[in-house]
JSON list of C-alpha atoms in Angstrom, two decimals:
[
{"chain": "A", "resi": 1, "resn": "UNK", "atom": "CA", "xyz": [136.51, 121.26, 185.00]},
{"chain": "A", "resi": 2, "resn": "UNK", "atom": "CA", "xyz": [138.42, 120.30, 181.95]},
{"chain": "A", "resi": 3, "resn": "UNK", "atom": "CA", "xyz": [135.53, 117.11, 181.22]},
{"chain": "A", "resi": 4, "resn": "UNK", "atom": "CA", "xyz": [132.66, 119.64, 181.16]},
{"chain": "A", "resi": 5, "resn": "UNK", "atom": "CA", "xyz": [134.59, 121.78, 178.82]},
{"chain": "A", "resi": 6, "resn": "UNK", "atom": "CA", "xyz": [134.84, 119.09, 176.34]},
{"chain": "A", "resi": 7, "resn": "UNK", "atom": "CA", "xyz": [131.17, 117.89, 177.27]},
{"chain": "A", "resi": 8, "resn": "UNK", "atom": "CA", "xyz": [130.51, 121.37, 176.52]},
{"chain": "A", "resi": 9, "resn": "UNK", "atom": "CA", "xyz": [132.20, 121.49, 173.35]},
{"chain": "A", "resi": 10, "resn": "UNK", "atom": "CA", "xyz": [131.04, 117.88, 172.12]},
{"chain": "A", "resi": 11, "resn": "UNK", "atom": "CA", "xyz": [127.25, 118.97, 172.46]},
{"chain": "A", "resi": 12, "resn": "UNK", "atom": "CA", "xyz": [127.70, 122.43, 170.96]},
{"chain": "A", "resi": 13, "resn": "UNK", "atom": "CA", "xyz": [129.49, 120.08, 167.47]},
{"chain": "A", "resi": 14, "resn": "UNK", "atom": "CA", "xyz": [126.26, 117.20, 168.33]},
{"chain": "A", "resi": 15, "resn": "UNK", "atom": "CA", "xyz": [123.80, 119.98, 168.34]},
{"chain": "A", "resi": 16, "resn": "UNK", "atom": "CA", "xyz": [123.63, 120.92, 164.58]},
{"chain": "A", "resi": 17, "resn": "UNK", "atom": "CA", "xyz": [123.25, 117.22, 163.66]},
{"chain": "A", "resi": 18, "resn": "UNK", "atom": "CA", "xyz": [120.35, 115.96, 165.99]},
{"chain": "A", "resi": 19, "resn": "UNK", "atom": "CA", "xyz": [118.12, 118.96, 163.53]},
{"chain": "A", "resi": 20, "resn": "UNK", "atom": "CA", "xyz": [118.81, 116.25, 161.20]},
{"chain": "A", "resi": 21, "resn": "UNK", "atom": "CA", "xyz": [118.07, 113.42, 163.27]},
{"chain": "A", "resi": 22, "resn": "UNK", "atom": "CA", "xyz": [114.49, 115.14, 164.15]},
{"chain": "A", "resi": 23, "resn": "UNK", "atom": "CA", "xyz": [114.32, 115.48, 160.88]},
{"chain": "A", "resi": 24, "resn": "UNK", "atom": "CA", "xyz": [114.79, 112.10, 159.75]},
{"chain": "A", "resi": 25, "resn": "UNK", "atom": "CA", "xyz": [112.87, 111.00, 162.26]},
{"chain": "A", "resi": 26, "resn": "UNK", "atom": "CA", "xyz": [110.12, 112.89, 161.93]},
{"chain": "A", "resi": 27, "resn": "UNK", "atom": "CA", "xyz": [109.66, 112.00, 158.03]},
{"chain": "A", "resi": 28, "resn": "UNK", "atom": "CA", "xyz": [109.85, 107.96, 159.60]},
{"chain": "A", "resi": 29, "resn": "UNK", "atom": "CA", "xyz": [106.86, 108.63, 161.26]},
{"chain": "A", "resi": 30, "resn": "UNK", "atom": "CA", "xyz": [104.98, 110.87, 158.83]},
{"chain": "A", "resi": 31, "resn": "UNK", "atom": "CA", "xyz": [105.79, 108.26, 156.35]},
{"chain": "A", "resi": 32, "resn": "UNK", "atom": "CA", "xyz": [104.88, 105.06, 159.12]},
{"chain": "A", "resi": 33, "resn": "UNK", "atom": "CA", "xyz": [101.42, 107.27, 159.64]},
{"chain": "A", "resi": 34, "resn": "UNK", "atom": "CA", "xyz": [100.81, 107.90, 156.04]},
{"chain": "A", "resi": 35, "resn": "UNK", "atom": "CA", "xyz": [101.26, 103.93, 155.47]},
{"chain": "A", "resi": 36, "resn": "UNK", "atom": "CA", "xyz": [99.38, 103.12, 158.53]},
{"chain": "A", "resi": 37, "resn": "UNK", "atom": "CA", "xyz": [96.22, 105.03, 157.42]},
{"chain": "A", "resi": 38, "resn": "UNK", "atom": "CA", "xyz": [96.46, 103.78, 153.58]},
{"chain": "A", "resi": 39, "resn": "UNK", "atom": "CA", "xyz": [94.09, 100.80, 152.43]},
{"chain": "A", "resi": 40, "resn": "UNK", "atom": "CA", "xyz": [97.28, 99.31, 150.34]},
{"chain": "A", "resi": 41, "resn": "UNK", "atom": "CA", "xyz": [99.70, 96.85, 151.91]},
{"chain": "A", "resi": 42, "resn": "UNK", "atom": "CA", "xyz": [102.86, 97.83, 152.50]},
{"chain": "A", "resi": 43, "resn": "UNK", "atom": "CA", "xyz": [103.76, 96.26, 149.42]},
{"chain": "A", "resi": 44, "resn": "UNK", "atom": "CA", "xyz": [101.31, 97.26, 147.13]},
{"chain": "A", "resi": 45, "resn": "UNK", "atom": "CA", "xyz": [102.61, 100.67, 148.32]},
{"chain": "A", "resi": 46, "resn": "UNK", "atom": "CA", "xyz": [106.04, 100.18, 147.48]},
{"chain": "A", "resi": 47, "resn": "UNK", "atom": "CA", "xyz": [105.32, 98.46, 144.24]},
{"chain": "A", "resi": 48, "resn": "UNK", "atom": "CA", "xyz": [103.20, 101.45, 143.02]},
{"chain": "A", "resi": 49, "resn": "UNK", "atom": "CA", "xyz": [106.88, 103.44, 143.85]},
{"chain": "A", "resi": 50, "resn": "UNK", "atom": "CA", "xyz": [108.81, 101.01, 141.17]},
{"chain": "A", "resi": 51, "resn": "UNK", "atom": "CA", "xyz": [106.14, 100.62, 138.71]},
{"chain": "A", "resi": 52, "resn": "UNK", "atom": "CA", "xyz": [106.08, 104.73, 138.71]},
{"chain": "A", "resi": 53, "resn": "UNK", "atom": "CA", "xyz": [109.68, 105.29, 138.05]},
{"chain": "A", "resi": 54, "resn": "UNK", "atom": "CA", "xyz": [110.25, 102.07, 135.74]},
{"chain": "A", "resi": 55, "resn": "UNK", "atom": "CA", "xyz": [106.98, 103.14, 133.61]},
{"chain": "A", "resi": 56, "resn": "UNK", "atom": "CA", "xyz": [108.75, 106.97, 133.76]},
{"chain": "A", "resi": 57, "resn": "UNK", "atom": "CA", "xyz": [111.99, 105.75, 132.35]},
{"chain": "A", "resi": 58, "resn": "UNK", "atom": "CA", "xyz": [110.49, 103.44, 130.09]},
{"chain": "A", "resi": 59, "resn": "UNK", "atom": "CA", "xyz": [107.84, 105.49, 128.36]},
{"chain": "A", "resi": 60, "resn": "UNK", "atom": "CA", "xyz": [110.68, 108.59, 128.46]},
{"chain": "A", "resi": 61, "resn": "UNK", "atom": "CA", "xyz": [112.89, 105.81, 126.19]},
{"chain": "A", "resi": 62, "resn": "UNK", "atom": "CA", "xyz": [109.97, 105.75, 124.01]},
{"chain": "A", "resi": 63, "resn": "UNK", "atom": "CA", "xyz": [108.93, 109.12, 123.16]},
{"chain": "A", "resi": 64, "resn": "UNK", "atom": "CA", "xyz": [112.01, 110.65, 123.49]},
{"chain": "A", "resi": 65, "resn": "UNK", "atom": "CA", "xyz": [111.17, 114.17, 124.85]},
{"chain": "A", "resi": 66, "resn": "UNK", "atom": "CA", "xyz": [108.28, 114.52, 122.66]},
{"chain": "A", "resi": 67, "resn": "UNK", "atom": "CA", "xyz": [104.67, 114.58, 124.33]},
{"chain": "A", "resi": 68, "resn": "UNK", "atom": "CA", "xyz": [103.76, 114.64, 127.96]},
{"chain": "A", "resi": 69, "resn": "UNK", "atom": "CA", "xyz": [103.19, 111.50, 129.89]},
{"chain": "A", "resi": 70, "resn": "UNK", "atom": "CA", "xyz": [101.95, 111.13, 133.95]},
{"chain": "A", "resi": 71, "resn": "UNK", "atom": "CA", "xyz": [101.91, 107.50, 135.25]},
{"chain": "A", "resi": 72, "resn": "UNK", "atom": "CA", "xyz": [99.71, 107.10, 138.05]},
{"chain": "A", "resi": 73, "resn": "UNK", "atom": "CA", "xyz": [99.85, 103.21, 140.03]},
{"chain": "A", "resi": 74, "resn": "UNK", "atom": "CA", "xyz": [97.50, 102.30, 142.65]},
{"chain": "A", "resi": 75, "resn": "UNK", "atom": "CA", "xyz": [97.63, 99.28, 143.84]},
{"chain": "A", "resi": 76, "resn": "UNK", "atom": "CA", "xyz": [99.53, 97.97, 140.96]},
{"chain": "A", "resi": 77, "resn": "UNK", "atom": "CA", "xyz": [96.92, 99.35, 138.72]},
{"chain": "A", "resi": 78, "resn": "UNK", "atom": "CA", "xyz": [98.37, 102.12, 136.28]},
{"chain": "A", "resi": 79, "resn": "UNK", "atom": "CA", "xyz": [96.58, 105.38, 135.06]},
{"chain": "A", "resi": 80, "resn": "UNK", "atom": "CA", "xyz": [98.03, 107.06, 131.74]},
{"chain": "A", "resi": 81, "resn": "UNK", "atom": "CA", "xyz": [97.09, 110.24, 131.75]},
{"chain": "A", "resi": 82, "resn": "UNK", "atom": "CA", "xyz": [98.54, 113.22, 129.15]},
{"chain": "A", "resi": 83, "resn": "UNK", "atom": "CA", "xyz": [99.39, 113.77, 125.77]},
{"chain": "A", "resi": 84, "resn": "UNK", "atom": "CA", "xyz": [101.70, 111.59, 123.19]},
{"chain": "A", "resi": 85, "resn": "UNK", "atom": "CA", "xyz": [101.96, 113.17, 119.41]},
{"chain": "A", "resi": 86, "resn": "UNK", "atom": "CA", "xyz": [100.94, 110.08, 117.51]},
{"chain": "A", "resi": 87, "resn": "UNK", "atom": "CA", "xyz": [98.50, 107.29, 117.58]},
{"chain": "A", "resi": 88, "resn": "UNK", "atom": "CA", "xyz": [100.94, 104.98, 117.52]},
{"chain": "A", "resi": 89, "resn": "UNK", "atom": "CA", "xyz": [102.49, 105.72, 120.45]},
{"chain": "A", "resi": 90, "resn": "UNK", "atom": "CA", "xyz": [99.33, 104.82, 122.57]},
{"chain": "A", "resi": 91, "resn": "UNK", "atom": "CA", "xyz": [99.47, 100.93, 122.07]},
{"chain": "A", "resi": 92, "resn": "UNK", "atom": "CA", "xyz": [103.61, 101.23, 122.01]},
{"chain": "A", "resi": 93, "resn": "UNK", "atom": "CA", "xyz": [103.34, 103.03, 126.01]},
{"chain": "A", "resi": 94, "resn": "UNK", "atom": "CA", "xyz": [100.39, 100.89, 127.07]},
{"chain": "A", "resi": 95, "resn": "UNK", "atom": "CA", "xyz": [102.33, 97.14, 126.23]},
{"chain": "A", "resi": 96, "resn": "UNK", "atom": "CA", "xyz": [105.97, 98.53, 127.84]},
{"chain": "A", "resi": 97, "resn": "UNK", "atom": "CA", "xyz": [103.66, 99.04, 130.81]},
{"chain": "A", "resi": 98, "resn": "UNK", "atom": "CA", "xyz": [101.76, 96.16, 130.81]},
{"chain": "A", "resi": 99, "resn": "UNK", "atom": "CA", "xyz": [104.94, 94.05, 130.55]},
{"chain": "A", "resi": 100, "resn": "UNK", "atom": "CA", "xyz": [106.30, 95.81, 134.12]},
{"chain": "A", "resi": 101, "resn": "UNK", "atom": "CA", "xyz": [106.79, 93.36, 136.62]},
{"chain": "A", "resi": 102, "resn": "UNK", "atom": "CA", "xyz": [103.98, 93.55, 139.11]},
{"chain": "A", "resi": 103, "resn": "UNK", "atom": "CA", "xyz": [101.20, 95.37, 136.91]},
{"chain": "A", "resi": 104, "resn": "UNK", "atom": "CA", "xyz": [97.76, 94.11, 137.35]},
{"chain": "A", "resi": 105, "resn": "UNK", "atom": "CA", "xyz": [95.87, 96.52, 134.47]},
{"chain": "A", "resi": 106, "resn": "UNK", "atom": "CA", "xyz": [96.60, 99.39, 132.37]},
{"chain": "A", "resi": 107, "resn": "UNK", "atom": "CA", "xyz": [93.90, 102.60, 131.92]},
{"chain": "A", "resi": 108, "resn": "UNK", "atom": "CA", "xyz": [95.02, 104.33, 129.04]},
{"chain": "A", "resi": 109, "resn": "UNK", "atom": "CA", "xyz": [93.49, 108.10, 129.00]},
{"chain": "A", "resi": 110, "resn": "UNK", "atom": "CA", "xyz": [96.76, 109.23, 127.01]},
{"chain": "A", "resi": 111, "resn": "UNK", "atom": "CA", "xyz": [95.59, 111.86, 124.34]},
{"chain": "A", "resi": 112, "resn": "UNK", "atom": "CA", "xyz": [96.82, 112.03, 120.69]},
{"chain": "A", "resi": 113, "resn": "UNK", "atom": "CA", "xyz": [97.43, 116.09, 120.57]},
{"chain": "A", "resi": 114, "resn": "UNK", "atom": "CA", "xyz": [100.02, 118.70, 121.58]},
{"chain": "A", "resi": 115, "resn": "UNK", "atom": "CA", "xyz": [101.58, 118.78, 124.93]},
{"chain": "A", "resi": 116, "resn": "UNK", "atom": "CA", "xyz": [99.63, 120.81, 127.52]},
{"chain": "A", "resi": 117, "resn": "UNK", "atom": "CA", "xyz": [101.25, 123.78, 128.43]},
{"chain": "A", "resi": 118, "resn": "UNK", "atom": "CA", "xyz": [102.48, 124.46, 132.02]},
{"chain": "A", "resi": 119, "resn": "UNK", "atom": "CA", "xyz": [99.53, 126.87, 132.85]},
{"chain": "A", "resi": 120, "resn": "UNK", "atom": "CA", "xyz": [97.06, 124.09, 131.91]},
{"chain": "A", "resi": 121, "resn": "UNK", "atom": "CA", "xyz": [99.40, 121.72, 134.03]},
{"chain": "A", "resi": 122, "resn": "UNK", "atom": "CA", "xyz": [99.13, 124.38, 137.04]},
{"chain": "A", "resi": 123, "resn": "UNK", "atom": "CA", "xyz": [95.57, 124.56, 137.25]},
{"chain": "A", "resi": 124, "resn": "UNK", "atom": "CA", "xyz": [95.46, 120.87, 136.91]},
{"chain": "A", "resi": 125, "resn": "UNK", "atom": "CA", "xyz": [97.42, 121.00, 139.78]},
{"chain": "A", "resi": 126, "resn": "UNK", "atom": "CA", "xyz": [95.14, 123.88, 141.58]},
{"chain": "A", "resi": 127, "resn": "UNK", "atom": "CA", "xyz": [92.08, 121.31, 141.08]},
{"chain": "A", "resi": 128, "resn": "UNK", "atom": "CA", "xyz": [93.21, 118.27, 142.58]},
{"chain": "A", "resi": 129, "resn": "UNK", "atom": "CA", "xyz": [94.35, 120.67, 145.56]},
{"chain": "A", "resi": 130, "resn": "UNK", "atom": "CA", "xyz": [90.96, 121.98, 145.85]},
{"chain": "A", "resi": 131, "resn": "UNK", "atom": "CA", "xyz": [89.22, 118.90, 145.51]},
{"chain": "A", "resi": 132, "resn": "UNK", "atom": "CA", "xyz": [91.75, 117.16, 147.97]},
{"chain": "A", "resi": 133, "resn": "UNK", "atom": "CA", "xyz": [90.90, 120.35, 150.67]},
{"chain": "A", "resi": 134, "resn": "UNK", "atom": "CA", "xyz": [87.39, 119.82, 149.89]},
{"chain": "A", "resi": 135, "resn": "UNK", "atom": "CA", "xyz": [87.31, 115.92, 151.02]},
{"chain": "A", "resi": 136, "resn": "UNK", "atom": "CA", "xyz": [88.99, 116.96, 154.31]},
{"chain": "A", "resi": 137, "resn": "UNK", "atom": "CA", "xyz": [86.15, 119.68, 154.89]},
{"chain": "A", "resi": 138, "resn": "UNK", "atom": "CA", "xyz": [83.64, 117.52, 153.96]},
{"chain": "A", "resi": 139, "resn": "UNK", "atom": "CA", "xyz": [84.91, 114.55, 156.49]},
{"chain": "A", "resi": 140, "resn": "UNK", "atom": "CA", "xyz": [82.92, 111.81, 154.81]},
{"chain": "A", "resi": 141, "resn": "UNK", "atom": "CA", "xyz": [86.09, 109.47, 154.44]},
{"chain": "A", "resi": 142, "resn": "UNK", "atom": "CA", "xyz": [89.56, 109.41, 155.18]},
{"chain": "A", "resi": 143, "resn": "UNK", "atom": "CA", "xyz": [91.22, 111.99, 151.86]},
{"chain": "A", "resi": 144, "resn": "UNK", "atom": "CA", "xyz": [94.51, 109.92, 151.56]},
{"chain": "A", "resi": 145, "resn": "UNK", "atom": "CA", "xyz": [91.71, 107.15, 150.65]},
{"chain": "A", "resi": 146, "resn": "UNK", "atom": "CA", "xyz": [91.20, 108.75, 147.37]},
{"chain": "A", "resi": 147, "resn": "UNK", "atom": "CA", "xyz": [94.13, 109.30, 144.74]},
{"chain": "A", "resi": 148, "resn": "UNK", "atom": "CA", "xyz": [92.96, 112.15, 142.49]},
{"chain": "A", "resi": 149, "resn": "UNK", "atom": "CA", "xyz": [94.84, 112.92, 139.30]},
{"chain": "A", "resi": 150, "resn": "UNK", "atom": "CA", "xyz": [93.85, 115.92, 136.86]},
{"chain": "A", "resi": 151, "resn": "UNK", "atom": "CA", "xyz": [94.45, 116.39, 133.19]},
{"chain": "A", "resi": 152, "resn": "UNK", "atom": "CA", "xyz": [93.49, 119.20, 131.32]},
{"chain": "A", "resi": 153, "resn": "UNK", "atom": "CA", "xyz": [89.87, 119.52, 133.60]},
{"chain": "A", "resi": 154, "resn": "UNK", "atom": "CA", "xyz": [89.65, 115.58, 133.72]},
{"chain": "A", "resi": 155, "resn": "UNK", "atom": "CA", "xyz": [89.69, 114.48, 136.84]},
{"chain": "A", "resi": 156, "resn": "UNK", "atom": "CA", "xyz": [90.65, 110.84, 137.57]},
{"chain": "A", "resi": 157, "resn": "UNK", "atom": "CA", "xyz": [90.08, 108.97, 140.88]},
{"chain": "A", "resi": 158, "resn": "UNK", "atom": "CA", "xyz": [91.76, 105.97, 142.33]},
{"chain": "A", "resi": 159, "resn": "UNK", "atom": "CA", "xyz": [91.54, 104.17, 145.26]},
{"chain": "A", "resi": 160, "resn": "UNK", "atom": "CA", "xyz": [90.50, 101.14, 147.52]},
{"chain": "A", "resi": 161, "resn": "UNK", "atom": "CA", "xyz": [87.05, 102.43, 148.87]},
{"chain": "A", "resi": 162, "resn": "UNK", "atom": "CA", "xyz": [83.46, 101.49, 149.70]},
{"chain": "A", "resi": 163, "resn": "UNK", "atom": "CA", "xyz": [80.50, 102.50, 147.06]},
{"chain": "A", "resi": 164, "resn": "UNK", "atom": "CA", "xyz": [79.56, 105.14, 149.41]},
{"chain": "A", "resi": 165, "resn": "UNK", "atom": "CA", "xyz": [82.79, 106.82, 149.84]},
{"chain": "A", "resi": 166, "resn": "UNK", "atom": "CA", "xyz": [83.08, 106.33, 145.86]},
{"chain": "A", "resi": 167, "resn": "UNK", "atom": "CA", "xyz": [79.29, 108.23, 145.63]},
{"chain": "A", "resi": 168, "resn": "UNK", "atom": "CA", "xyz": [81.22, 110.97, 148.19]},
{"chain": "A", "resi": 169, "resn": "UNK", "atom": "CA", "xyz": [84.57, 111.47, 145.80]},
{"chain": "A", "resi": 170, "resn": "UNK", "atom": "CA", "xyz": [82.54, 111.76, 143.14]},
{"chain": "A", "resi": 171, "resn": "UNK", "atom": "CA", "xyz": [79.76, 114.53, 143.92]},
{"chain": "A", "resi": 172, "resn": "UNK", "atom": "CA", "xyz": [82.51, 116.12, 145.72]},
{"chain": "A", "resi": 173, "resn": "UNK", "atom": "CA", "xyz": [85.14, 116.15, 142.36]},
{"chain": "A", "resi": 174, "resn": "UNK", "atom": "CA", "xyz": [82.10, 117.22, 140.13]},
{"chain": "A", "resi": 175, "resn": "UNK", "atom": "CA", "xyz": [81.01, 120.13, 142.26]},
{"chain": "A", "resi": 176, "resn": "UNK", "atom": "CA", "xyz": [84.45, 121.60, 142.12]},
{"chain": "A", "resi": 177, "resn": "UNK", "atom": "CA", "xyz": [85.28, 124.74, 139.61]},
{"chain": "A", "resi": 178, "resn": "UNK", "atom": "CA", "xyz": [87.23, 123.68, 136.69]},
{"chain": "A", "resi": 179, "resn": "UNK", "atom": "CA", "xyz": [86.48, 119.95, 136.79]},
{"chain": "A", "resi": 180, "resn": "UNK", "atom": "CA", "xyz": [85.39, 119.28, 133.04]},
{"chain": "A", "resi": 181, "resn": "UNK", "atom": "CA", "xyz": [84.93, 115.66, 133.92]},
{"chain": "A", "resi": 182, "resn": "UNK", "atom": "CA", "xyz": [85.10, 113.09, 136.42]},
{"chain": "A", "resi": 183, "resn": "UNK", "atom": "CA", "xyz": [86.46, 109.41, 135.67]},
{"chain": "A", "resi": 184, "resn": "UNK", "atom": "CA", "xyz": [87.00, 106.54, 137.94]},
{"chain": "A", "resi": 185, "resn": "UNK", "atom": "CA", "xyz": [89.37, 103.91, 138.64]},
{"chain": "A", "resi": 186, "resn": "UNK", "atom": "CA", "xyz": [87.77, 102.90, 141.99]},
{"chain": "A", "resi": 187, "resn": "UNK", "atom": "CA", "xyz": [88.63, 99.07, 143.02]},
{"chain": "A", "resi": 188, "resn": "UNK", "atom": "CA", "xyz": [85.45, 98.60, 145.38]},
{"chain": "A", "resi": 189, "resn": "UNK", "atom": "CA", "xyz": [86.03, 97.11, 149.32]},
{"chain": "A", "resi": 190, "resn": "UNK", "atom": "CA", "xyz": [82.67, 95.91, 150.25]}
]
């Protein structure tokens, strides 16, 4: 009797920490399934990760709080999109980039004005969403195939994709309310 008390006891203190197990595991496979269905190697994937956060730190060195940088990579290709406050700073962000280790190509889209404000950066946010929703309604091509980015109504798409699912993204992004403009970064796979 005294054993199943303490078997008792020892699953009641296991209990709380197997949510966290389920958890972890759980995020293992949603991340194994997210890898699994993306064109990228594994690599590519995790390069795009440390290109991201080295390009972040670098280009926050750089400006110093002022002006509003995103850094896209896909498949070691980098997209800057936002706003710096001078011209100069352009060619300074692009070459720290550029001399990352592991970039293939730099697309510069930064823009010399203000930083957007947080609505604009909302509804930048609200049109990728509904332009991501629409590619899973539509269910011409797999949506984590397609990276879309907005900035102030621009949207930009990345990705490893066939001309036709390109053609799809595209009518798809530009018959979408708010787009102001669609711009691609496809690298083509047949």
């Amino acid at each position: 009797m005294k054993i199943c008390h303490y078997a008792l006891l020892l699953m009641i203190a296991v209990t709380p920490l197997l949510g966290g197990c389920f958890a972890a595991v759980a995020t293992g496979v949603a991340t194994t399934a997210y890898v699994a269905a993306d064109r990228r190697t594994t690599g590519a994937i995790t390069d795009d990760t440390a290109i991201e956060l080295k390009a972040n730190n670098q280009i926050s060195n750089l400006l110093q709080g002022k002006g509003h940088v995103d850094v896209t990579s896909y498949n070691r290709i980098v997209l800057l999109t936002g706003e710096v406050p001078d011209a100069s700073d352009k060619p300074r962000i692009e070459n720290a980039v550029r001399g990352i280790a592991n970039v293939r190509g730099v697309n510069d889209e930064l823009a010399v004005m203000a930083p957007s404000s947080l609505s604009s950066r909302a509804n930048d946010t609200y049109i990728t969403s509904k332009i991501k929703a629409k590619f899973v309604d539509a269910n011409k091509f797999p949506a984590n195939y397609v990276k879309v980015v907005t900035e102030r109504g621009i949207v930009y798409l990345l990705g490893l994709v066939t001309h036709q699912e390109a053609e799809d993204a595209v009518q798809i992004a530009r018959n979408t309310g708010g787009v102001q403009k669609v711009v691609t970064a496809f690298e083509y796979i047949d």
